[in-house]
PDB file of C-alpha atoms in Angstrom:
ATOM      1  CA  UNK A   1     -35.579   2.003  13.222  1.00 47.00           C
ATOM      2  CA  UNK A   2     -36.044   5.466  14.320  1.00 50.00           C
ATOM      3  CA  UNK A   3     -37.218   6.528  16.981  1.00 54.00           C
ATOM      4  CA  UNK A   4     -38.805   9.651  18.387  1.00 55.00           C
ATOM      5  CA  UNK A   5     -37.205  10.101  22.066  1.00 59.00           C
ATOM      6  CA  UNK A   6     -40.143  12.753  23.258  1.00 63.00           C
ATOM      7  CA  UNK A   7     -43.247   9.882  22.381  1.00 67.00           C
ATOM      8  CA  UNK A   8     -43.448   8.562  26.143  1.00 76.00           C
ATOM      9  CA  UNK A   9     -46.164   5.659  27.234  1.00 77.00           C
ATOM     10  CA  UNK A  10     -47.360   5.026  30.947  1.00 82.00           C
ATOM     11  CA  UNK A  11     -46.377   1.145  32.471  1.00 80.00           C
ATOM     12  CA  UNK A  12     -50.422   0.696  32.417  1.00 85.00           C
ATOM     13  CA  UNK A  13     -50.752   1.135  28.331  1.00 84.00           C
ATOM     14  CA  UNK A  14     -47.389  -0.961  27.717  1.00 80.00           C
ATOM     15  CA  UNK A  15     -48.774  -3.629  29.430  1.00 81.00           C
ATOM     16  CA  UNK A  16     -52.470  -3.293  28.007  1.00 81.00           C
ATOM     17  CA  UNK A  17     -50.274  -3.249  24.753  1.00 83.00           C
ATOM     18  CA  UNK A  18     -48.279  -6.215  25.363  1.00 82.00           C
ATOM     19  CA  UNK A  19     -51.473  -8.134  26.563  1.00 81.00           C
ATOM     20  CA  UNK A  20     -53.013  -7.498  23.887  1.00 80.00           C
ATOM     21  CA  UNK A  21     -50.705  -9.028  21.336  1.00 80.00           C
ATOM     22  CA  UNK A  22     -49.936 -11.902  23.844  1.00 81.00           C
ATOM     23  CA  UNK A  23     -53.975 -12.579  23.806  1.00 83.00           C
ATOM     24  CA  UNK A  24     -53.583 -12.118  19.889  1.00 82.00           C
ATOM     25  CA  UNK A  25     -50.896 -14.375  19.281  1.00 84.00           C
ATOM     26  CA  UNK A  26     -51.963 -17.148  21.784  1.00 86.00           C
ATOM     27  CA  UNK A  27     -55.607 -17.392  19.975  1.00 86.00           C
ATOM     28  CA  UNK A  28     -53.475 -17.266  16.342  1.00 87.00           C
ATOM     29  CA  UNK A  29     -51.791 -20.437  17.898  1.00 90.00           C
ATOM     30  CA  UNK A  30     -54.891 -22.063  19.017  1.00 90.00           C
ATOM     31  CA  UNK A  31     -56.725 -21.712  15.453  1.00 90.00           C
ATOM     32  CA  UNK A  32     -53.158 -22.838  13.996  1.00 92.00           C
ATOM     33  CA  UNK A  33     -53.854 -26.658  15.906  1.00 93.00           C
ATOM     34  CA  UNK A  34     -57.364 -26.930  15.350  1.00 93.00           C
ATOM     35  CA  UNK A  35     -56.687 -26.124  11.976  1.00 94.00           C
ATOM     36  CA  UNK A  36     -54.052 -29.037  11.767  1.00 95.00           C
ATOM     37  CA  UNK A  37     -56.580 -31.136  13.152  1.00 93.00           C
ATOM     38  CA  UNK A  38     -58.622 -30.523   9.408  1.00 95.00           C
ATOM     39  CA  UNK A  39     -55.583 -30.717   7.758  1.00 96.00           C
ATOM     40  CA  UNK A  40     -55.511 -34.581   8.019  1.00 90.00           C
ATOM     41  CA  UNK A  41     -52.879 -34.902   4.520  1.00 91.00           C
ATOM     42  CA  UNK A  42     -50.741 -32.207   5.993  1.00 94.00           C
ATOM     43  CA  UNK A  43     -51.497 -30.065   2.505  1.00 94.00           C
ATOM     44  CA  UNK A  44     -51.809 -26.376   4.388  1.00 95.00           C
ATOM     45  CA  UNK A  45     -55.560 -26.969   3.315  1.00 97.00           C
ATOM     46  CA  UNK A  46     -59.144 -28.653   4.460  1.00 96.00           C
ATOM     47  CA  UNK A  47     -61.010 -30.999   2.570  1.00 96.00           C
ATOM     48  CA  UNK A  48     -64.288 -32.549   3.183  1.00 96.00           C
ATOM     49  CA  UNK A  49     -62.496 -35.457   4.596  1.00 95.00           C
ATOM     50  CA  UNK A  50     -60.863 -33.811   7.537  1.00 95.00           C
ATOM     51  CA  UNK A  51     -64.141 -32.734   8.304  1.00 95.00           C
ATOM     52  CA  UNK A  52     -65.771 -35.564   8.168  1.00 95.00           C
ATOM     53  CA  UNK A  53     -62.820 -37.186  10.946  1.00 94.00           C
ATOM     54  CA  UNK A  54     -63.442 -34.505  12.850  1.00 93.00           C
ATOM     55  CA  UNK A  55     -67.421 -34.569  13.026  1.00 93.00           C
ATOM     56  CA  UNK A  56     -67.128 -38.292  13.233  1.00 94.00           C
ATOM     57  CA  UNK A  57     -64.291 -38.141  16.139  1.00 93.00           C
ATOM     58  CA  UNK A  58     -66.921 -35.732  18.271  1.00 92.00           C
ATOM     59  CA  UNK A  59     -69.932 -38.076  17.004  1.00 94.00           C
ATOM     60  CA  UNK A  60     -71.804 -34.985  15.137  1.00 93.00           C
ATOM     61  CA  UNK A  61     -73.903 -36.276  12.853  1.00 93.00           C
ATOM     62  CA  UNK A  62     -73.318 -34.772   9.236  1.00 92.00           C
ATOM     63  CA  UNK A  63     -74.327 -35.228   5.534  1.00 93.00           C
ATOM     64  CA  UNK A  64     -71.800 -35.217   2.819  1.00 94.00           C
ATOM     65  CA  UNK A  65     -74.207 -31.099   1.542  1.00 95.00           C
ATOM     66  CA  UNK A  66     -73.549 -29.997   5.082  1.00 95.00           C
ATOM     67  CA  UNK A  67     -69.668 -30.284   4.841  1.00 94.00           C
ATOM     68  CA  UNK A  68     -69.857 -29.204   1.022  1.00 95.00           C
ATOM     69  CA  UNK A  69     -71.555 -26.283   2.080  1.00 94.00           C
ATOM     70  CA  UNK A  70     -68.880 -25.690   5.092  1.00 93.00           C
ATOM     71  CA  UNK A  71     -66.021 -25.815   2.551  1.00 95.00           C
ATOM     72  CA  UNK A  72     -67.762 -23.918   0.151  1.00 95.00           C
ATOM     73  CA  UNK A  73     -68.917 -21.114   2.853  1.00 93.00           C
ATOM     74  CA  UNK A  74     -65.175 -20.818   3.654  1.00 94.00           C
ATOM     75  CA  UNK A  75     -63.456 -21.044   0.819  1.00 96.00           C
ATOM     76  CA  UNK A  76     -62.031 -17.673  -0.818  1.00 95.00           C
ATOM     77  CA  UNK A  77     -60.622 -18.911  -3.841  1.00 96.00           C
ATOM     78  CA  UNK A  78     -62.295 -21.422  -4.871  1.00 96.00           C
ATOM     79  CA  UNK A  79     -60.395 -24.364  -5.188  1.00 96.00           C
ATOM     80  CA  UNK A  80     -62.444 -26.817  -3.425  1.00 95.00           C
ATOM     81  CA  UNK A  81     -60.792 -26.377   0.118  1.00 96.00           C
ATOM     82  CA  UNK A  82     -60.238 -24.027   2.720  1.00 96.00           C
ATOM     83  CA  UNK A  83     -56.496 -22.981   3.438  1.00 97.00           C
ATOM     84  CA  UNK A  84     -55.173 -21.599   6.780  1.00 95.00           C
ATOM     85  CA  UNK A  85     -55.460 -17.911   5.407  1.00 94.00           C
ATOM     86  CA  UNK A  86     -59.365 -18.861   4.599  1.00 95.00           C
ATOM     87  CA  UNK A  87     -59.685 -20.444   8.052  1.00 94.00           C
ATOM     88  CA  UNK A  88     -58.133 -17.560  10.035  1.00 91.00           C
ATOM     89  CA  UNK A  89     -60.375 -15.258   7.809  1.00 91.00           C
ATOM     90  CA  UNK A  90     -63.560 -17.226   9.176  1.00 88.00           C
ATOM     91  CA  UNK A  91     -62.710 -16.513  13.197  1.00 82.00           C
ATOM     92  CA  UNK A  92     -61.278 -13.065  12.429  1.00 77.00           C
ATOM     93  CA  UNK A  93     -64.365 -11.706  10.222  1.00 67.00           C
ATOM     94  CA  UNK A  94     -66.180  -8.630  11.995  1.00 51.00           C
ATOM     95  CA  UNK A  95     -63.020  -8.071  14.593  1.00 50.00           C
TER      96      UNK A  95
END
């Protein structure tokens, strides 16, 4: 790496710098485990049936067209379920 010795940065904007990616990286872990929660087969992707666990687990009441249209709304591709790149993609759209 090189490095230019004359680029200087105050204590205040290394610290709102390091914040920053801390804040990043902590909400990158969150959506990591709630993803997992989704991921009931362990693939690396949603399908309507972790949704449904989910939805039943915190008694929402759902239809078999609202969770198609979930998956479909998410999903980038188009394979028929949403992988953690597509779920990221959903909480990071608009930042």
């Amino acid at each position: 790496m090189n490095y230019d010795s004359d680029v200087q940065i105050s204590y205040q904007q290394f610290v709102n710098v390091a914040s920053t990616v801390l804040k990043e990286r902590s909400e990158e872990i969150e959506l990591h485990k709630v993803f997992a929660e989704f991921d009931v087969y362990g693939k690396g992707a949603i399908e309507a049936e972790g949704i449904k666990r989910v939805l039943t687990k915190l008694e929402i009441e759902h239809t078999d067209d609202e969770i198609a249209l979930m998956i479909e709304t998410a999903d980038a591709n188009g394979d028929g379920k949403v992988d953690l790149h597509e779920f990221m993609q959903m909480f990071t759209r608009g930042n």
